[in-house]
XYZ file of C-alpha atoms in Angstrom:
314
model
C 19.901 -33.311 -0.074
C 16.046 -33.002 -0.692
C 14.269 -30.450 1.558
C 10.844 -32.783 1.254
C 11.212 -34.797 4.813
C 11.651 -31.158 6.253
C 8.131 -29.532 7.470
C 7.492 -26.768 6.003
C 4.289 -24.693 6.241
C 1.931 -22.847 3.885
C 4.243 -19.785 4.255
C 7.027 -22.104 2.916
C 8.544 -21.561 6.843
C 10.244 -24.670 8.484
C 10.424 -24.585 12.547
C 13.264 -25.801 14.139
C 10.956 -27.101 16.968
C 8.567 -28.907 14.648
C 11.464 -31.088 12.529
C 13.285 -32.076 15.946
C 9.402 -33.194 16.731
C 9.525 -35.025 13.711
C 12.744 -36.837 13.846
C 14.368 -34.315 11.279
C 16.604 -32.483 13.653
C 19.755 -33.533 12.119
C 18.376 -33.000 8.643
C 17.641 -29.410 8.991
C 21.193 -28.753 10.922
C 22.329 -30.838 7.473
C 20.215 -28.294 5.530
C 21.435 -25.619 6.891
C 25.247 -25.919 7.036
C 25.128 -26.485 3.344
C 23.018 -23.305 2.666
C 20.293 -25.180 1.347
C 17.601 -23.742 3.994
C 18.850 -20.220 5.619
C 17.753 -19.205 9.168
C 15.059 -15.805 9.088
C 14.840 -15.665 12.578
C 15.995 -18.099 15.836
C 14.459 -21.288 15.034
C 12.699 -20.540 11.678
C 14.537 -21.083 8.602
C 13.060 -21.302 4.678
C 14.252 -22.701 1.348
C 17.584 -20.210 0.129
C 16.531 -20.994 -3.603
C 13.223 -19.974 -2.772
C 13.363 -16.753 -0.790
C 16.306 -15.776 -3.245
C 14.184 -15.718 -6.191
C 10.746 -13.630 -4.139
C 10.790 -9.933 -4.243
C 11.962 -7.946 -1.684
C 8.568 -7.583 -0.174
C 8.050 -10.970 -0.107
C 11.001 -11.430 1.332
C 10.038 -8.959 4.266
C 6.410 -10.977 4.386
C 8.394 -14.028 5.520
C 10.654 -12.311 8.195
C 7.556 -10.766 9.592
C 6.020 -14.360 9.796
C 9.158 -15.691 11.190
C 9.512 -13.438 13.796
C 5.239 -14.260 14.461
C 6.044 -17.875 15.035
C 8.620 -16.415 18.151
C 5.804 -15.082 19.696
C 2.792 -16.531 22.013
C 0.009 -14.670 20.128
C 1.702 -11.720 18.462
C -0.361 -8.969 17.279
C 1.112 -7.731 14.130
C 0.740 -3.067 13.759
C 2.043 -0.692 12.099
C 3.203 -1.240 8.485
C 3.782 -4.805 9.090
C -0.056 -5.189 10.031
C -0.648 -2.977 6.536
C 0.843 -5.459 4.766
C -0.991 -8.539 6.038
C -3.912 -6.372 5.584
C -3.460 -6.248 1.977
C -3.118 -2.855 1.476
C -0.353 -1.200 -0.349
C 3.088 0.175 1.293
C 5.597 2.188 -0.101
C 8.630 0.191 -0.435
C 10.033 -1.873 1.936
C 9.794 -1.744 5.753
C 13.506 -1.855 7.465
C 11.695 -3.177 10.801
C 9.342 -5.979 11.871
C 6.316 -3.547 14.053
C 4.469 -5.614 16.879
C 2.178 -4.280 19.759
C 3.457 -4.579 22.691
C 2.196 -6.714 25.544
C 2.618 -4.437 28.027
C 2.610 -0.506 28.277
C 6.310 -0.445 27.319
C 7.316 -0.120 23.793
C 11.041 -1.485 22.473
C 13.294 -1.950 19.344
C 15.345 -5.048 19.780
C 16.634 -6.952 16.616
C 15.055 -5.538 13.826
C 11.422 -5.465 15.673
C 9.435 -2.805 17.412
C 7.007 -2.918 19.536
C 4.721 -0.720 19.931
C 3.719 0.191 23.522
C 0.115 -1.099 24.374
C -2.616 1.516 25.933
C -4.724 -1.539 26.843
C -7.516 -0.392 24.734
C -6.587 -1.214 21.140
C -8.978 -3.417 18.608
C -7.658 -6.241 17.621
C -9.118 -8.631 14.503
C -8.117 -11.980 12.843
C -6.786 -12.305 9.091
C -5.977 -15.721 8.457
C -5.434 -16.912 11.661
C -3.436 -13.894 12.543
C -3.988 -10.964 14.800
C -3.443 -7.500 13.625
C -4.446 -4.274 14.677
C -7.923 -3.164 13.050
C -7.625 -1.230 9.510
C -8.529 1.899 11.809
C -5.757 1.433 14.002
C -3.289 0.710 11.627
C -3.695 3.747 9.724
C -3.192 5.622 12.753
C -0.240 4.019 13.447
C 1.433 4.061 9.824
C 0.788 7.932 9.966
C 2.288 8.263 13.322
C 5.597 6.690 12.138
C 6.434 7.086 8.334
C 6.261 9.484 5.718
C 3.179 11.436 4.724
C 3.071 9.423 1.325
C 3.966 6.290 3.143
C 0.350 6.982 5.244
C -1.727 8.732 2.807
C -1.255 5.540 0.234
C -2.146 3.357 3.261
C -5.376 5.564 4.237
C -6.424 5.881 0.962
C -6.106 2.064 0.314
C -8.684 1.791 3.398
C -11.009 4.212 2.918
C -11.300 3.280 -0.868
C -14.557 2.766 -2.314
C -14.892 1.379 -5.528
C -17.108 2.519 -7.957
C -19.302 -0.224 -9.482
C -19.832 -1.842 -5.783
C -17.787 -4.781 -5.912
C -17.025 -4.417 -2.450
C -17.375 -2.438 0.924
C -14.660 0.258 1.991
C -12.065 -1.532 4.568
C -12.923 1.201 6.853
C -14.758 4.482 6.908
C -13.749 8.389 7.615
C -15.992 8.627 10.680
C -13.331 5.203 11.877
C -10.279 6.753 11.630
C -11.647 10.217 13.105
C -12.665 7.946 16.156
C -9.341 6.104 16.426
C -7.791 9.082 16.371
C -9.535 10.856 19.051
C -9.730 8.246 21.319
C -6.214 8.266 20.784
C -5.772 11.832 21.654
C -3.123 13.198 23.174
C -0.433 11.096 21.751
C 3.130 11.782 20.261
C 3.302 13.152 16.544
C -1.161 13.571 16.335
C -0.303 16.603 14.342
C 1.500 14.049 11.725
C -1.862 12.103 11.790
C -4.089 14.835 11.426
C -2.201 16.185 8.484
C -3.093 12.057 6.935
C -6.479 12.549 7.843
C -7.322 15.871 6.505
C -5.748 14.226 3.071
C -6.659 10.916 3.439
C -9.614 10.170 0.010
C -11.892 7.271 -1.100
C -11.439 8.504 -4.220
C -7.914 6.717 -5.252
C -7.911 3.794 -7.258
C -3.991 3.343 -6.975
C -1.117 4.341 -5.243
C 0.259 6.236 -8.073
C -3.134 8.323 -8.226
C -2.369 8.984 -4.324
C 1.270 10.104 -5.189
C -0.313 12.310 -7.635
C -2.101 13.961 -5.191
C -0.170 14.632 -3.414
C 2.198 16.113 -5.690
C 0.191 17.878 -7.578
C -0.211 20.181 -3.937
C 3.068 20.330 -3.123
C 4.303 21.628 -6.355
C 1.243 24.674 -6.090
C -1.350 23.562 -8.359
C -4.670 24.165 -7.758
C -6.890 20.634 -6.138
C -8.267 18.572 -8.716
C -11.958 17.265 -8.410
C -11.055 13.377 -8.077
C -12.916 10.563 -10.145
C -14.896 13.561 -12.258
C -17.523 11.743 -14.256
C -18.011 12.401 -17.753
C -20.938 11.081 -20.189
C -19.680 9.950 -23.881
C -22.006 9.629 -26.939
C -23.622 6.447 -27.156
C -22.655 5.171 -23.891
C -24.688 4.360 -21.015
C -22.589 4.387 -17.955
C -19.834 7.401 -17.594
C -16.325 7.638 -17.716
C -14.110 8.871 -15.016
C -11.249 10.908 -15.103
C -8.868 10.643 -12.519
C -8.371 14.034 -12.018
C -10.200 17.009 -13.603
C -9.912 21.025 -13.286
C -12.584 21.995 -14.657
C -12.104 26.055 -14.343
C -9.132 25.778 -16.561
C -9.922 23.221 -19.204
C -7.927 20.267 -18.075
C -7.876 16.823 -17.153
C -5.076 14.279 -15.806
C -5.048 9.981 -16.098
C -2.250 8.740 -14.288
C -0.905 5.396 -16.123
C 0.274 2.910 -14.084
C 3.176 0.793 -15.742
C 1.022 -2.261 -16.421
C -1.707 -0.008 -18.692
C -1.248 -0.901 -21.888
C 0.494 -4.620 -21.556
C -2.723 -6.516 -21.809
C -3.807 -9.840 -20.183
C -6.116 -12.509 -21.117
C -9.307 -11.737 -22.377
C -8.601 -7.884 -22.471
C -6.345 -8.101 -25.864
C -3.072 -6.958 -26.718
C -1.225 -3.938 -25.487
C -1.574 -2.296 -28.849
C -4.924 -3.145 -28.411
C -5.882 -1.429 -25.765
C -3.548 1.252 -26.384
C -5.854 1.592 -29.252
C -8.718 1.894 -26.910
C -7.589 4.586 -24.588
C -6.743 6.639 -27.477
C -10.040 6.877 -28.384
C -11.673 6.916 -25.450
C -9.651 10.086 -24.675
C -10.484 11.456 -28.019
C -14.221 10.981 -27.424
C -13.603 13.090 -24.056
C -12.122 15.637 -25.624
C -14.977 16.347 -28.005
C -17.353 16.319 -25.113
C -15.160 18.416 -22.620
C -13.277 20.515 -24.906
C -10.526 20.186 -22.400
C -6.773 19.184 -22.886
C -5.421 15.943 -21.540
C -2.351 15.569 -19.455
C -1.054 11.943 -18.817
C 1.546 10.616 -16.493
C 3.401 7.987 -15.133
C 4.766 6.970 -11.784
C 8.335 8.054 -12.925
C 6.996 11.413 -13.370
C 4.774 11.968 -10.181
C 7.672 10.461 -8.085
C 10.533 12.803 -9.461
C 7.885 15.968 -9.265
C 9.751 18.258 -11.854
C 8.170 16.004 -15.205
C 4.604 16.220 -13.552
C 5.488 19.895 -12.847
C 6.260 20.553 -16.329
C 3.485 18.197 -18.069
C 0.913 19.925 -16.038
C 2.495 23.179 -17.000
C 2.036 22.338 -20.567
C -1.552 21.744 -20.529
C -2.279 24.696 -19.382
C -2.702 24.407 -15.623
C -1.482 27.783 -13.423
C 0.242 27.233 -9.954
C -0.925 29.146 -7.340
């Protein structure tokens, strides 16, 4: 059967309530024992083909509006509230997190709710309400990993360079969140975000980096260090830089060298980067270590790139 008399919303959702509303009661019980539409959560189903073929965040997106449409005004925290933030997560949340209405927290079929202190700030993001950026980051560094946090942090306190727009949130808003938090459960776990947490990372993989560049014993990098090449008016930035020992890093994200429209092929701008990071070279005089995700996640190939350039652990 067709799915089209069955109404679905922007979020490609359908609600039980709404179709019986509708006259479409029998069609999505129809729908449903057929496998054409699969239930998310009681009373919200979506389109099999369609949330077969999303990725797996996607995927989790959906659930977490599903289980929304439950609720009488939910107010969406934790990673869940990251997400619908826009900022980046680290793989793929097992649990739906809500604040609780009340001052009792609870995990009850895959959702948790986080207990309310009363005083939390809540704001709107198309048309639904999520704990502020501040608040979130608190809460994502109270309850995952320190990666997990510091890419979420970073993501919010991020300031791009060439002004296109304002940081989500500042340093000075996540020190007050967290002391008007204070005492809480696992602060020590936050603090150990916040003392971490830069504006400096343009991507996730530049945050992993970081971070594993300290955990393996190398010395902190100066982050975004700007360099001036010949003939060119504006500087370039390298994306981390020891300057003591002659060496500078670029992280390359997967997509680098593919190319899109209007910035020409992937051999093109392959092309490019070489000799940008020639022209560096002559300036600096320093050597050049590159990476990739693959390497900065396992540790050991970043280890032994970094190694190879020159740079001493401590």
């Amino acid at each position: 059967m067709s799915l089209h008399p069955l109404p679905m919303d922007g979020d490609g959702l359908i609600a039980a309530g709404t179709a019986k509303i509708m006259g479409e009661g029998r069609a999505l019980l129809s729908a449903h024992r057929s496998g054409e539409i699969i239930r998310l959560r009681r009373g919200v189903y979506v389109d099999a083909e369609r949330h077969a073929a999303q990725r797996a965040l996607d995927r989790y997106r959906s659930s977490v509006l599903a289980a929304g449409r439950q609720r009488r005004r939910p107010v969406f925290a934790g990673q869940t509230a990251a997400l619908l933030h826009g900022l980046p997560i680290i793989g793929v949340p097992d649990e739906i997190v809500l604040l609780s209405p009340s001052a009792s927290g609870r995990r009850r079929n895959g959702v948790i709710e986080l207990a309310s202190r009363g005083d939390e700030s809540i704001v709107e993001r198309n048309g639904r309400r999520l704990t502020s950026i501040a608040e979130t980051v608190i809460d994502v560094a109270r309850t995952t990993t320190l990666l997990g946090a510091l890419v979420v942090a970073d993501a919010a306190l991020h300031t791009p360079r060439f002004g296109a727009r304002e940081p989500r949130c500042s340093a000075a808003d996540l020190h007050e969140a967290y002391v008007r938090r204070r005492p809480f459960p696992r602060s020590r776990r936050v603090a150990a975000v916040l003392e971490r947490a830069s504006s400096d990372a343009d991507t996730p993989l530049e945050t992993l980096s970081r971070l594993r560049i300290e955990e393996l014993g190398f010395p902190p990098p100066e982050l975004q260090f700007a360099v001036l090449r010949p003939g060119r008016a504006a500087p370039s930035y390298l994306d981390f830089a020891w300057p003591e020992h002659g060496v500078w890093g670029e992280a390359d994200g997967a997509m680098k060298y593919t190319g899109t429209v209007g910035e020409g092929s992937g051999a093109q701008r392959l092309f490019a980067e070489k000799r940008r990071e020639d022209e560096l070279r002559a300036v600096t005089g320093w050597r050049c270590a590159r990476w990739t995700w693959q390497d900065a996640w396992a540790g050991r190939p970043l280890r032994d790139i970094l190694r190879r350039a020159g740079l001493p652990t401590r």
